[in-house]
CSV table of C-alpha atoms in Angstrom, one decimal:
chain,number,residue,atom,x,y,z
O,1,GLN,CA,-0.3,-0.1,0.0
O,2,SER,CA,1.7,3.4,-1.2
O,3,VAL,CA,1.5,6.5,1.0
O,4,LEU,CA,0.8,8.3,-2.0
O,5,THR,CA,-2.2,7.5,-4.5
O,6,GLN,CA,-2.4,6.9,-8.4
O,7,PRO,CA,-4.9,5.1,-10.9
O,8,PRO,CA,-3.2,2.0,-11.7
O,9,SER,CA,-3.7,2.9,-15.7
O,10,VAL,CA,-4.7,5.5,-17.7
O,11,SER,CA,-4.7,5.7,-21.5
O,12,ALA,CA,-5.6,7.8,-24.7
O,13,ALA,CA,-5.0,7.9,-28.3
O,14,PRO,CA,-1.9,9.7,-30.0
O,15,GLY,CA,-1.9,13.4,-30.1
O,16,GLN,CA,-4.4,13.3,-27.1
O,17,LYS,CA,-4.1,14.6,-23.7
O,18,VAL,CA,-3.8,12.4,-20.5
O,19,THR,CA,-3.4,13.7,-17.2
O,20,ILE,CA,-2.3,11.5,-14.0
O,21,SER,CA,-3.5,12.3,-10.9
O,22,CYS,CA,-1.1,11.7,-7.4
O,23,SER,CA,-3.3,12.1,-3.8
O,24,GLY,CA,-1.7,12.6,-0.5
O,25,SER,CA,-2.1,14.4,2.6
O,26,ARG,CA,-0.7,17.5,4.5
O,27,SER,CA,2.3,15.6,5.7
O,28,ASN,CA,3.7,15.0,2.3
O,29,ILE,CA,2.2,16.2,-0.7
O,30,GLY,CA,0.6,19.2,1.5
O,31,SER,CA,4.0,20.4,2.9
O,32,ASN,CA,6.6,19.9,0.4
O,33,TYR,CA,7.6,19.7,-3.6
O,34,VAL,CA,6.3,16.6,-5.7
O,35,ALA,CA,8.1,15.4,-8.3
O,36,TRP,CA,7.6,12.9,-11.5
O,37,TYR,CA,9.3,9.9,-12.7
O,38,GLN,CA,8.7,8.2,-16.2
O,39,GLN,CA,9.8,4.6,-16.3
O,40,VAL,CA,10.0,2.6,-19.6
O,41,PRO,CA,10.0,-1.2,-18.6
O,42,GLY,CA,13.4,-2.5,-18.1
O,43,THR,CA,15.0,0.9,-17.5
O,44,ALA,CA,15.8,3.5,-14.8
O,45,PRO,CA,13.5,6.4,-13.8
O,46,LYS,CA,13.6,9.4,-15.5
O,47,LEU,CA,12.8,12.7,-13.8
O,48,LEU,CA,10.1,14.4,-15.5
O,49,ILE,CA,8.9,17.3,-13.4
O,50,TYR,CA,10.4,18.4,-10.0
O,51,GLU,CA,9.3,21.5,-7.1
O,52,SER,CA,5.7,20.1,-8.3
O,53,ASN,CA,5.9,22.2,-11.8
O,54,LYS,CA,9.9,22.5,-13.0
O,55,ARG,CA,10.9,20.8,-15.8
O,56,PRO,CA,14.5,20.0,-16.3
O,57,SER,CA,16.6,20.5,-19.0
O,58,GLY,CA,15.6,18.1,-21.9
O,59,ILE,CA,12.7,17.3,-21.2
O,60,PRO,CA,9.7,18.7,-23.6
O,61,ASP,CA,6.4,21.0,-22.8
O,62,ARG,CA,4.4,18.9,-23.4
O,63,PHE,CA,4.9,16.9,-19.5
O,64,SER,CA,3.5,19.7,-17.5
O,65,GLY,CA,3.0,19.3,-13.5
O,66,SER,CA,0.8,21.3,-10.6
O,67,LYS,CA,0.0,20.9,-7.3
O,68,SER,CA,-3.2,22.1,-5.5
O,69,GLY,CA,-3.7,21.1,-1.3
O,70,THR,CA,-2.9,17.4,-1.0
O,71,SER,CA,-3.0,16.3,-4.5
O,72,ALA,CA,-0.4,16.8,-7.8
O,73,THR,CA,-1.0,16.4,-11.4
O,74,LEU,CA,0.9,15.2,-14.3
O,75,GLY,CA,-0.2,16.7,-17.7
O,76,ILE,CA,1.1,15.4,-21.0
O,77,THR,CA,-0.4,16.7,-24.3
O,78,GLY,CA,0.6,15.4,-27.6
O,79,LEU,CA,0.6,12.0,-26.8
O,80,GLN,CA,2.8,9.9,-28.7
O,81,THR,CA,3.8,5.9,-28.6
O,82,GLY,CA,6.8,6.6,-27.2
O,83,ASP,CA,5.0,8.2,-23.9
O,84,GLU,CA,4.2,4.4,-23.2
O,85,ALA,CA,5.7,3.8,-19.6
O,86,ASP,CA,5.2,4.0,-15.7
O,87,TYR,CA,4.7,7.2,-14.2
O,88,TYR,CA,5.5,7.8,-11.0
O,89,CYS,CA,4.9,10.3,-7.9
O,90,GLY,CA,7.2,11.3,-5.0
O,91,THR,CA,7.9,13.8,-2.3
O,92,TRP,CA,9.1,13.8,1.3
O,93,ASP,CA,6.7,13.0,3.9
O,94,THR,CA,7.5,15.3,6.7
O,95,GLY,CA,5.9,13.0,9.4
O,96,LEU,CA,8.0,9.9,8.2
O,97,SER,CA,10.6,11.2,7.4
O,98,ALA,CA,11.2,9.3,4.3
O,99,VAL,CA,10.7,9.8,0.6
O,100,VAL,CA,7.4,8.5,-0.1
O,101,PHE,CA,6.7,7.6,-3.9
O,102,GLY,CA,2.6,6.7,-5.2
O,103,GLY,CA,2.4,3.2,-6.9
O,104,GLY,CA,2.6,3.9,-10.3
O,105,THR,CA,0.6,4.8,-13.5
O,106,LYS,CA,0.8,2.7,-16.4
O,107,LEU,CA,0.0,4.6,-19.5
O,108,THR,CA,-1.1,3.4,-22.8
O,109,VAL,CA,-1.1,4.6,-25.9
O,110,LEU,CA,-4.0,3.5,-28.2
C,1,GLN,CA,29.3,12.8,-18.6
C,2,VAL,CA,27.6,12.6,-15.0
C,3,GLN,CA,26.9,8.6,-14.2
C,4,LEU,CA,25.8,6.1,-11.4
C,5,VAL,CA,27.2,2.8,-11.9
C,6,GLU,CA,25.7,0.2,-9.6
C,7,SER,CA,27.5,-2.9,-9.1
C,8,GLY,CA,27.6,-6.2,-5.9
C,9,GLY,CA,23.8,-7.4,-7.1
C,10,GLY,CA,23.4,-11.5,-6.6
C,11,LEU,CA,22.2,-14.2,-5.7
C,12,VAL,CA,22.2,-14.7,-1.8
C,13,LYS,CA,20.5,-17.2,1.2
C,14,PRO,CA,17.8,-15.7,3.2
C,15,GLY,CA,19.7,-14.4,6.1
C,16,GLY,CA,22.6,-13.8,4.1
C,17,SER,CA,24.5,-10.4,3.4
C,18,LEU,CA,25.4,-8.6,0.3
C,19,ARG,CA,27.6,-5.3,0.1
C,20,LEU,CA,26.2,-3.0,-2.8
C,21,THR,CA,28.7,-0.1,-4.5
C,22,CYS,CA,28.3,2.9,-6.8
C,23,ALA,CA,30.6,4.5,-8.1
C,24,ALA,CA,29.4,8.2,-9.2
C,25,SER,CA,31.5,10.3,-12.1
C,26,GLY,CA,31.0,13.7,-14.2
C,27,PHE,CA,30.0,15.8,-10.5
C,28,THR,CA,31.1,17.0,-7.5
C,29,PHE,CA,30.2,13.8,-5.4
C,30,SER,CA,30.7,15.4,-1.8
C,31,ASP,CA,28.2,18.2,-2.6
C,32,TYR,CA,25.4,16.3,-2.7
C,33,TYR,CA,23.4,13.8,-0.4
C,34,MET,CA,22.8,10.2,-2.2
C,35,SER,CA,20.0,7.7,-1.9
C,36,TRP,CA,19.2,4.3,-2.8
C,37,ILE,CA,16.2,3.5,-4.3
C,38,ARG,CA,14.7,0.0,-5.1
C,39,GLN,CA,12.1,-1.9,-6.9
C,40,ALA,CA,10.6,-5.2,-6.5
C,41,PRO,CA,9.7,-7.7,-9.7
C,42,GLY,CA,6.9,-5.9,-11.1
C,43,LYS,CA,6.2,-3.5,-8.3
C,44,GLY,CA,6.8,-0.1,-7.4
C,45,LEU,CA,9.6,2.3,-6.6
C,46,GLU,CA,10.6,2.2,-2.7
C,47,TRP,CA,12.7,4.4,-1.2
C,48,VAL,CA,15.1,2.8,0.8
C,49,SER,CA,17.9,4.8,2.2
C,50,HIS,CA,19.8,8.4,2.1
C,51,ILE,CA,22.8,10.2,3.6
C,52,SER,CA,24.3,13.8,3.7
C,53,ASN,CA,27.1,14.4,1.6
C,54,SER,CA,29.0,14.7,4.8
C,55,ASN,CA,28.3,10.7,5.7
C,56,THR,CA,26.1,11.7,8.5
C,57,TYR,CA,22.2,11.7,9.0
C,58,PRO,CA,21.8,8.5,7.3
C,59,LYS,CA,18.3,7.7,7.5
C,60,TYR,CA,16.2,4.9,6.3
C,61,ALA,CA,12.9,3.1,5.5
C,62,ASP,CA,11.4,1.3,8.2
C,63,SER,CA,11.6,-1.8,5.9
C,64,VAL,CA,15.3,-2.3,6.1
C,65,LYS,CA,16.0,-0.3,9.7
C,66,GLY,CA,18.1,-2.2,11.3
C,67,ARG,CA,19.3,-4.6,8.9
C,68,PHE,CA,20.7,-2.2,6.1
C,69,THR,CA,23.5,0.0,6.4
C,70,ILE,CA,24.3,3.4,4.1
C,71,SER,CA,27.8,5.0,3.5
C,72,ARG,CA,29.9,6.7,1.6
C,73,ASP,CA,33.6,7.8,0.3
C,74,ASN,CA,33.8,11.3,-1.1
C,75,ALA,CA,37.4,10.3,-1.6
C,76,LYS,CA,36.8,7.2,-3.9
C,77,ASN,CA,33.1,9.5,-5.3
C,78,SER,CA,31.2,5.9,-4.2
C,79,LEU,CA,27.9,5.1,-2.0
C,80,TYR,CA,27.6,2.2,-0.5
C,81,LEU,CA,24.5,-0.5,0.7
C,82,GLN,CA,25.6,-3.2,2.9
C,83,LEU,CA,22.7,-5.2,3.3
C,84,LYS,CA,22.3,-8.3,6.5
C,85,SER,CA,19.8,-10.6,7.5
C,86,LEU,CA,17.9,-10.5,3.9
C,87,ARG,CA,14.5,-11.7,3.0
C,88,ALA,CA,13.2,-12.9,0.3
C,89,GLU,CA,10.8,-9.3,0.4
C,90,ASP,CA,14.2,-7.5,-0.2
C,91,THR,CA,14.7,-9.0,-3.9
C,92,ALA,CA,14.4,-6.2,-6.1
C,93,VAL,CA,16.8,-3.8,-8.7
C,94,TYR,CA,18.4,-1.5,-6.2
C,95,TYR,CA,18.7,1.9,-8.0
C,96,CYS,CA,21.3,4.4,-6.7
C,97,ALA,CA,20.4,8.1,-7.0
C,98,ARG,CA,21.1,11.6,-6.4
C,99,PRO,CA,18.4,13.7,-4.7
C,100,THR,CA,17.8,17.4,-5.4
C,101,GLY,CA,17.3,20.1,-2.5
C,102,ASP,CA,13.6,18.5,-2.4
C,103,PHE,CA,14.5,15.2,-2.8
C,104,ALA,CA,13.3,14.9,-6.8
C,105,PHE,CA,15.9,12.3,-7.9
C,106,ASP,CA,17.8,13.6,-11.1
C,107,ILE,CA,20.9,11.5,-11.9
C,108,TRP,CA,19.8,7.5,-11.5
C,109,GLY,CA,22.1,4.3,-11.7
C,110,GLN,CA,21.3,1.7,-14.3
C,111,GLY,CA,20.8,-0.4,-10.9
C,112,THR,CA,21.7,-3.3,-9.7
C,113,VAL,CA,19.4,-7.5,-9.0
C,114,VAL,CA,19.6,-8.3,-5.5
C,115,THR,CA,17.7,-12.0,-5.2
C,116,VAL,CA,17.2,-13.7,-1.8
C,117,SER,CA,16.6,-16.8,-2.3
C,118,SER,CA,17.2,-20.4,-1.3
């Protein structure tokens, strides 16, 4: 059981937009920045979003992040087949004194 | 380029021990906290431990506290994780990762596989 809650799967057609939610509590998302990661099976995760809404160099602006209260959202526009991957949210939990992750969301581009 | 390379994984019996190593290059290792994160087969990411840049203030997930020990050697640009009293549920890919100030992990190694089985 993950501390952060994500939907197990989402899907959309190429070119469309999809959002992935991440729900937490006051001690984690409510108090700290959120990061998002993309993981293609068999490879290491890659940082997509940090500080809730910032993109590292090299990440296209098709990827966006937002946070409101105890929830965060990853948005992906102009979906491509190459976006098929697992997506994870993560943050620091002040109460647990630990990094916590969501259970992951599998994105299928139909 | 900035790189993390893990080694030391393998097959170990329950109750056994293993030492993982992460070799860093391409950045000033001593400036950064460092972390270990694992992923069990078919499962999500689980943060295991982190250590400050000065080799102090180690923190551990409750699931490994008292069994795993994190350490680093800044002179050798290396991070370590000593695993003891291993259990089947410790079977996972173990990643070394570099956290930013807010614990977003911007650099990851390729991972090393630990399998605990009799």
